[in-house]
Coordinates of C-alpha atoms in Angstrom, one line a residue:
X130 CA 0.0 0.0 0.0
X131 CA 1.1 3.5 -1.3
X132 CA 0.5 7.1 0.8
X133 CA -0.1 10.1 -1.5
X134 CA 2.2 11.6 -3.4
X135 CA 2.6 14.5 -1.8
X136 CA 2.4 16.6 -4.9
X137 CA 0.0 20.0 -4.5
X138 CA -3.2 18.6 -5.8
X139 CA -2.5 15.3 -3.5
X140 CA -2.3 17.2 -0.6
X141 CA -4.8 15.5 2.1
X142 CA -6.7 18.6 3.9
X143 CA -9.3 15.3 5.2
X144 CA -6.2 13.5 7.1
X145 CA -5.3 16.8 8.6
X146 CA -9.4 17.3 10.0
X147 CA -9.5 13.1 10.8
X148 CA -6.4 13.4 13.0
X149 CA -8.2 16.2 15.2
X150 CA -10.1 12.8 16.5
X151 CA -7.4 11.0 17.9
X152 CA -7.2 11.1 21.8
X153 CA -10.6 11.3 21.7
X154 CA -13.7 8.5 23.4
X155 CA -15.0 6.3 21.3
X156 CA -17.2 5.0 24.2
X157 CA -17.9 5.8 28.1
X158 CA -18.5 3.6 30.5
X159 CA -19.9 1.0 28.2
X160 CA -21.6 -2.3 29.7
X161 CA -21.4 -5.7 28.2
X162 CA -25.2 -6.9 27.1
X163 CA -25.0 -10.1 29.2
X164 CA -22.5 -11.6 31.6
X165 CA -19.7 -13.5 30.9
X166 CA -22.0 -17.1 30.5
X167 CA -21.6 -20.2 30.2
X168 CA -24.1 -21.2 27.2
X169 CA -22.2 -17.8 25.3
X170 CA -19.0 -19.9 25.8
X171 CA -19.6 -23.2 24.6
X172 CA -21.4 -21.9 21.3
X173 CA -18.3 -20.2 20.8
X174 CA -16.2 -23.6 21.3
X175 CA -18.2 -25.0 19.2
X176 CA -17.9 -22.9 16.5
X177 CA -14.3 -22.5 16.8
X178 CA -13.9 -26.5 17.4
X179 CA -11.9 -25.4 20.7
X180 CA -12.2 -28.6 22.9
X181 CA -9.7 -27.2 25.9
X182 CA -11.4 -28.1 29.0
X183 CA -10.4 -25.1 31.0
X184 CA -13.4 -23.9 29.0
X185 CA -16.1 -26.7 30.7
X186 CA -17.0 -27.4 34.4
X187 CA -17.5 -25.7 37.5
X188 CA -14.1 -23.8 37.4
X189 CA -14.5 -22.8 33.8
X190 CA -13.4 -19.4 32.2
X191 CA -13.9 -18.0 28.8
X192 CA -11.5 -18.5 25.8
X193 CA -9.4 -15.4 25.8
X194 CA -9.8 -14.5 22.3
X195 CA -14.0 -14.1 23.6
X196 CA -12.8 -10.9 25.1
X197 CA -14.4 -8.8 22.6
X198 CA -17.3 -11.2 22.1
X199 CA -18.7 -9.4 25.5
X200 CA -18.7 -5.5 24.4
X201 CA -20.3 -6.4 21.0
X202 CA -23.7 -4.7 20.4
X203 CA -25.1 -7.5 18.4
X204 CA -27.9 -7.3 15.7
X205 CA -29.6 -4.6 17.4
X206 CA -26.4 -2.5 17.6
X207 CA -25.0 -0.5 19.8
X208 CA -26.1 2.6 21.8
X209 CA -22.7 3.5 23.8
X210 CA -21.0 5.3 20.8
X211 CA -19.8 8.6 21.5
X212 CA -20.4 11.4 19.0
X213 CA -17.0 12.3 18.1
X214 CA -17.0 8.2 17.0
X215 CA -20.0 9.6 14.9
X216 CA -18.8 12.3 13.7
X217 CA -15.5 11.0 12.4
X218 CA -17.2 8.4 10.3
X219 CA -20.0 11.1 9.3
X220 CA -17.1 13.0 8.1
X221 CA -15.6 10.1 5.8
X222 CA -18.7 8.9 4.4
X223 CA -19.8 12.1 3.3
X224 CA -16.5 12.6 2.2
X225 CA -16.8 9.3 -0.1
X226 CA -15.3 6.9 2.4
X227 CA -18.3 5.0 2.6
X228 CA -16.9 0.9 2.4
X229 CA -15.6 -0.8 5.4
X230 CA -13.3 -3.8 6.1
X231 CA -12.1 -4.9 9.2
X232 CA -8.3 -5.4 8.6
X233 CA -6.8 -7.0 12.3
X234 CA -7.0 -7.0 15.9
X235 CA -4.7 -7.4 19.0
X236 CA -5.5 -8.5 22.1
X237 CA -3.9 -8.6 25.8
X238 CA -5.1 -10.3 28.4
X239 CA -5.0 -9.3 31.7
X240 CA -6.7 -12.0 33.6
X241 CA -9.2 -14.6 32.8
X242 CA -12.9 -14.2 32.5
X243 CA -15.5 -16.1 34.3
X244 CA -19.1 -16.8 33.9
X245 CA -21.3 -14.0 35.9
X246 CA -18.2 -11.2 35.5
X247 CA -20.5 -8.1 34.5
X248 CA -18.6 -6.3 31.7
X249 CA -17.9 -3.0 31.2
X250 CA -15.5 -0.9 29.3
X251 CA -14.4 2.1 27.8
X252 CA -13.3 2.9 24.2
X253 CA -10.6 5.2 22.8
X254 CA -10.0 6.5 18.8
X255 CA -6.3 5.9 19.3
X256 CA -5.2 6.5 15.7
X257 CA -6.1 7.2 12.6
X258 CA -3.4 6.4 9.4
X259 CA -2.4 9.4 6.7
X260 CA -4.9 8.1 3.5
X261 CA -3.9 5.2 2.3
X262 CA -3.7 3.3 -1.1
X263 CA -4.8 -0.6 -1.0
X264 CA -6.2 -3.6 -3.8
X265 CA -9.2 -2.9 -2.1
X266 CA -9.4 0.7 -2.5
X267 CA -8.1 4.2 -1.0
X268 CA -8.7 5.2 2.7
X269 CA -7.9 5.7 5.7
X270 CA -7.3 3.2 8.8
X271 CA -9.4 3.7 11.7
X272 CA -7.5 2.1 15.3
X273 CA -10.0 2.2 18.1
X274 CA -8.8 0.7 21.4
X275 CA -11.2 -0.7 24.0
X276 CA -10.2 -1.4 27.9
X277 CA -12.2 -3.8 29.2
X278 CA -13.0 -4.6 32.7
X279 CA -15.1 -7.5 34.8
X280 CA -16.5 -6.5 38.1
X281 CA -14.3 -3.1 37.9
X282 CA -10.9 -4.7 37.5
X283 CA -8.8 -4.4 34.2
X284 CA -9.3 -7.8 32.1
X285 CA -8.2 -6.5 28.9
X286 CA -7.7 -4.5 26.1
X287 CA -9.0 -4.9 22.2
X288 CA -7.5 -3.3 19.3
X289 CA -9.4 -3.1 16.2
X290 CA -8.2 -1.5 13.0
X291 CA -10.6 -0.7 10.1
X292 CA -10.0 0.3 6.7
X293 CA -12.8 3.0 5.4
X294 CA -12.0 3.4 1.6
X295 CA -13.7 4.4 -1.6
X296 CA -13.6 1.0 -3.8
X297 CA -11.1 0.5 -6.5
X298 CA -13.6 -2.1 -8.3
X299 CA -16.2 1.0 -8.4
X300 CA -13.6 3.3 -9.8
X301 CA -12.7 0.9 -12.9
X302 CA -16.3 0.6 -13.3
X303 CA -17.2 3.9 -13.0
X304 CA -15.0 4.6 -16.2
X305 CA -16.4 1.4 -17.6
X306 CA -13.3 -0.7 -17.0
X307 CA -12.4 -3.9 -15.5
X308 CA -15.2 -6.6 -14.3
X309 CA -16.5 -7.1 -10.7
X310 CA -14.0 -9.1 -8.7
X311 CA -13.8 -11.3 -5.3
X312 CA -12.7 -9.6 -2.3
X313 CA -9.3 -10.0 -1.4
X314 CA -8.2 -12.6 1.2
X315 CA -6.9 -11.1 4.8
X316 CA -3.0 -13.0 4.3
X317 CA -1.0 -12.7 7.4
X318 CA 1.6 -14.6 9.7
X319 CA -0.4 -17.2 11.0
X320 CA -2.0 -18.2 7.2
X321 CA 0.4 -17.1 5.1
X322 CA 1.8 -21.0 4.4
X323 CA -2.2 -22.2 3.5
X324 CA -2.1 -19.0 1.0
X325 CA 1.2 -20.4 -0.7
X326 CA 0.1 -24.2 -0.6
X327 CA -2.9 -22.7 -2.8
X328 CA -0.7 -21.2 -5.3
X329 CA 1.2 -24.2 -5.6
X330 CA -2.4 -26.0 -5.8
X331 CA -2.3 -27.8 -2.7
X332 CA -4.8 -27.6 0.2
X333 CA -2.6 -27.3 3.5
X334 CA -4.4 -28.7 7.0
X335 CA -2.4 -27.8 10.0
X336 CA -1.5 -30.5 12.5
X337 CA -0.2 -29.9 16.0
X338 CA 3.5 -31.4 16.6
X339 CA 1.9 -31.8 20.2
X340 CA -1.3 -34.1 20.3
X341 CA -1.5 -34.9 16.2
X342 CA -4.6 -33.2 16.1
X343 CA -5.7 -31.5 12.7
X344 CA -7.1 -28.2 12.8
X345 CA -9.3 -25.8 9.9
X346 CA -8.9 -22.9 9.4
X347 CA -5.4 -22.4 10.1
X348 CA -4.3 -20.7 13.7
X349 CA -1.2 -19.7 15.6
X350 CA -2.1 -22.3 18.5
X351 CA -4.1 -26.3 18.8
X352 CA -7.5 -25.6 20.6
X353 CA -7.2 -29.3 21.8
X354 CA -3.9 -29.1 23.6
X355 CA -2.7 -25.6 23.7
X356 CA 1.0 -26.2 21.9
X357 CA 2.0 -23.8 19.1
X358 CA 4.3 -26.2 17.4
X359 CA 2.8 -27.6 13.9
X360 CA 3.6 -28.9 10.9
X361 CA 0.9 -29.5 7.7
X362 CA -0.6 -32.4 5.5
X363 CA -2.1 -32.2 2.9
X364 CA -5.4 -32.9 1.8
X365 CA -6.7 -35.5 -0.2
X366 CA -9.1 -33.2 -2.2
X367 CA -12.1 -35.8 -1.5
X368 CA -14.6 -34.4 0.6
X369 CA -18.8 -34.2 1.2
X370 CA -20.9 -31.6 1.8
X371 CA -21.9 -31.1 5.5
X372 CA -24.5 -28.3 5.2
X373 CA -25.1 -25.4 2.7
X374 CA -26.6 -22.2 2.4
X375 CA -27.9 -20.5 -1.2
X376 CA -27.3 -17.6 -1.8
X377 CA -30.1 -15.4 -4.1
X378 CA -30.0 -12.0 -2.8
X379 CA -27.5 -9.5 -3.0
X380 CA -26.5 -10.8 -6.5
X381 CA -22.5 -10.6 -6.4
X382 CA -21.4 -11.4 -9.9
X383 CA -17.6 -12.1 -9.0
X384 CA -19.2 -15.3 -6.5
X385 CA -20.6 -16.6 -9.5
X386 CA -18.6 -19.4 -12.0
X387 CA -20.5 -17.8 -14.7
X388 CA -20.8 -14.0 -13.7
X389 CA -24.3 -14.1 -13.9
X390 CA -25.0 -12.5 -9.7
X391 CA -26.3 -15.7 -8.8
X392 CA -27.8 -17.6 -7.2
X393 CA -24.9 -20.0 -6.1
X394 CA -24.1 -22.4 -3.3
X395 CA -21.6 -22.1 -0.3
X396 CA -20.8 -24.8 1.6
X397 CA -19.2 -26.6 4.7
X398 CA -17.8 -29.1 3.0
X399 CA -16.1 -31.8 5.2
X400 CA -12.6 -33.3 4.2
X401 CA -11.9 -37.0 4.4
X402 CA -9.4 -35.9 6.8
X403 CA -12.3 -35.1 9.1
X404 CA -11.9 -31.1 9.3
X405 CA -14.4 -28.5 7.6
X406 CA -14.2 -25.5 5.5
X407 CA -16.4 -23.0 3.9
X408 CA -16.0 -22.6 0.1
X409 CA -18.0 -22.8 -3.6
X410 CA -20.0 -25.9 -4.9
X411 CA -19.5 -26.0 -8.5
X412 CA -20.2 -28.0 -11.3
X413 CA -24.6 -28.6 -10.0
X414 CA -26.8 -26.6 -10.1
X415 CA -27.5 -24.6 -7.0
X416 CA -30.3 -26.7 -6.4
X417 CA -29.2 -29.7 -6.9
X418 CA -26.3 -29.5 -3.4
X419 CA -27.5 -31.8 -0.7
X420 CA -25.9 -32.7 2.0
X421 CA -23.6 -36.2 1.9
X422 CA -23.0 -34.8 -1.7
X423 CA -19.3 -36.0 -2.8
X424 CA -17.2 -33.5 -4.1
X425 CA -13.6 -33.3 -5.0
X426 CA -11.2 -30.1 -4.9
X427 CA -10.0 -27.7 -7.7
X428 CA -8.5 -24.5 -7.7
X429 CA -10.6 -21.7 -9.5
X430 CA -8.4 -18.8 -10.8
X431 CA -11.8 -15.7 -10.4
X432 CA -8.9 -13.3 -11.8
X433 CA -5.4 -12.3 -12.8
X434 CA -4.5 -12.0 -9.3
X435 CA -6.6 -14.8 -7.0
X436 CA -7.1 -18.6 -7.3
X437 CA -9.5 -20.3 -4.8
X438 CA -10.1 -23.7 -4.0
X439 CA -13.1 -25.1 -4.8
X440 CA -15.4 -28.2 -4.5
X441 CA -16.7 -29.6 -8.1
X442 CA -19.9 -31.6 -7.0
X443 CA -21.4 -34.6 -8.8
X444 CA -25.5 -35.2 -9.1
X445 CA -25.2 -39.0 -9.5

C-alpha cells in the first residue's frame, strides 16, 4: 500500500481534519449486554472446534480470544458510541469513504474471565493512518482501542483497526473498466503457508506437533492441547458436503462461476481428513447440493490475481 504523493493537488486537507479525532472517546463507561456465560462460551467452542477443557466445568473461564465477544452490540447495535466516533465516520462517508473492512486485531489479556463477570468498558480512537492506497481501495485506517474490565478490574484491552476506503472495483467501473472481482483474502503470519500451498495448488491442514490433532482454518495455537508447534498435510481433495446455504439476494457477480449474480451455493464441506471449511460448490446446479454430496477439490483462478479452492460436485 502506497500514501499520496505529496504533490499539491495530492495534498490530504481530510487526514489533517481526521487526525483532530485522535485522543478522543469512542465510548464511556460502556456495559457488556450479558455476563460472561456459560451457554455464550460453549457456542463459541463450538464454532471454533476449541475442545480445551479449561473452558467446561464448574471452574470454567472464557476463551481469551472471547474478550471482545462481551462488548459487542449485536444485531440490534450498539447505543454506547460517542459522538465524536460519529462524527468521524459522518465526516468520511460524506467525504466518499463510505466501504468498510475490518483489517486485524490485538489482544492482551489481563486476567481470565468467568461466567457471571458483569462487563464494562471504555473505548478510545487511538489512531487514525495518513490516506492510504490498498487492492481494495483508497482510505484511511481507523484504530480504536477498548479497555475492558469484569466486576471493575482491568481484564483487557482490544485493538481493532478498520479500513474506510472508496472501492477501486467501483472506480474501474465507473470509467467502464475492468469486471467485478472477489474480495481479497486477509493474508497474514499465521495463514500465510495455507495462501502459498494454494498457489502451488495444494490444500494445507495444519496438524499440532503436540497431540497430532488436525485443525481448519489455520491458527497460531491447537485448541485441543494448547501447543503452538505444527507442521501441515495435505489434503486428499475428496470431501462431502456437510451443510449449505444458497445464496439469491444480493446478487454478487464475481461469486458466481458464470458471472451471472447468482444464485450460487456455499458450503461446509467436510474433508476426508475429518476437518471442515467454507467454500463454492460447483459444477450442479445450485439446487441440486444436498448434503452427503461427494465433491472433490479444484483451484478456481476468479482473476489475474486470485485462485481459490473449490469443491466440483457430482449429481449422480
Amino acid at each position: 500500500m502506497t500514501a499520496g504523493t505529496g504533490a499539491p493537488e495530492d495534498r490530504d486537507e481530510l487526514y489533517g481534519r481526521l487526525k483532530e479525532f485522535e485522543g478522543r472517546a469512542a465510548a464511556t463507561a460502556g456495559t457488556g449486554k450479558d455476563p460472561v456465560n456459560e451457554p455464550m462460551i460453549r457456542h463459541w467452542c463450538e464454532a471454533m472446534g476449541d475442545t480445551d477443557p479449561a473452558y467446561r466445568g464448574p471452574d470454567a473461564i472464557a476463551p481469551p480470544t472471547m474478550l471482545q465477544a462481551w462488548t459487542m452490540g449485536g444485531l440490534s447495535g450498539h447505543t454506547d458510541r460517542s459522538a465524536a466516533y460519529e462524527e468521524l465516520f459522518g465526516l468520511l462517508d460524506g467525504a466518499g469513504y463510505t466501504s468498510v473492512v475490518a483489517t486485524d486485531c490485538e489482544q492482551e489479556y489481563l486476567r481470565p474471565l468467568r461466567p457471571g463477570d458483569r462487563i464494562t468498558f471504555d473505548a478510545v480512537i487511538e489512531s487514525v493512518s495518513e490516506r492510504k492506497t490498498t487492492k481494495l481501495g483508497t482510505g484511511y485506517f481507523v484504530t480504536t482501542r477498548t479497555d475492558v474490565r469484569a466486576d471493575g478490574e482491568p481484564a483487557g484491552t482490544h485493538r481493532f483497526r478498520i479500513l474506510k476506503y472508496t472501492p477501486a472495483a467501483a472506480k474501474r467501473k465507473a470509467r467502464g473498466e475492468g469486471r467485478n472481482l472477489r474480495p481479497r483474502p486477509v493474508i497474514n503470519r499465521d495463514n500465510a503457508g495455507f495462501w502459498q500451498g494454494v498457489a502451488e495448488h495444494r490444500l494445507l491442514i495444519q496438524r499440532c506437533t503436540g497431540c497430532r490433532t488436525l485443525r481448519f482454518p489455520w491458527l497460531p495455537g491447537c485448541n485441543a492441547c494448547g501447543c503452538q508447534e505444527w507442521d501441515t498435510v495435505e489434503a486428499s481433495g475428496e470431501g462431502t458436503v456437510f451443510s449449505h446455504v444458497v445464496m439469491h439476494h444480493p446478487p454478487f457477480p464475481a461469486f458466481a462461476v458464470d458471472g451471472a449474480g447468482g444464485p450460487y451455493a456455499v458450503a461446509l464441506i467436510e474433508l476426508a481428513e475429518g476437518v471442515r471449511m467454507v467454500t463454492n460448490v460447483i459444477g450442479v446446479p445450485y439446487d441440486k447440493v444436498r448434503p452427503g454430496m461427494p465433491v472433490r477439490l479444484e483451484f478456481l483462478r476468479t482473476d489475474p490475481e486470485l485462485e481459490l479452492p473449490v469443491f466440483r460436485g457430482g449429481e449422480g
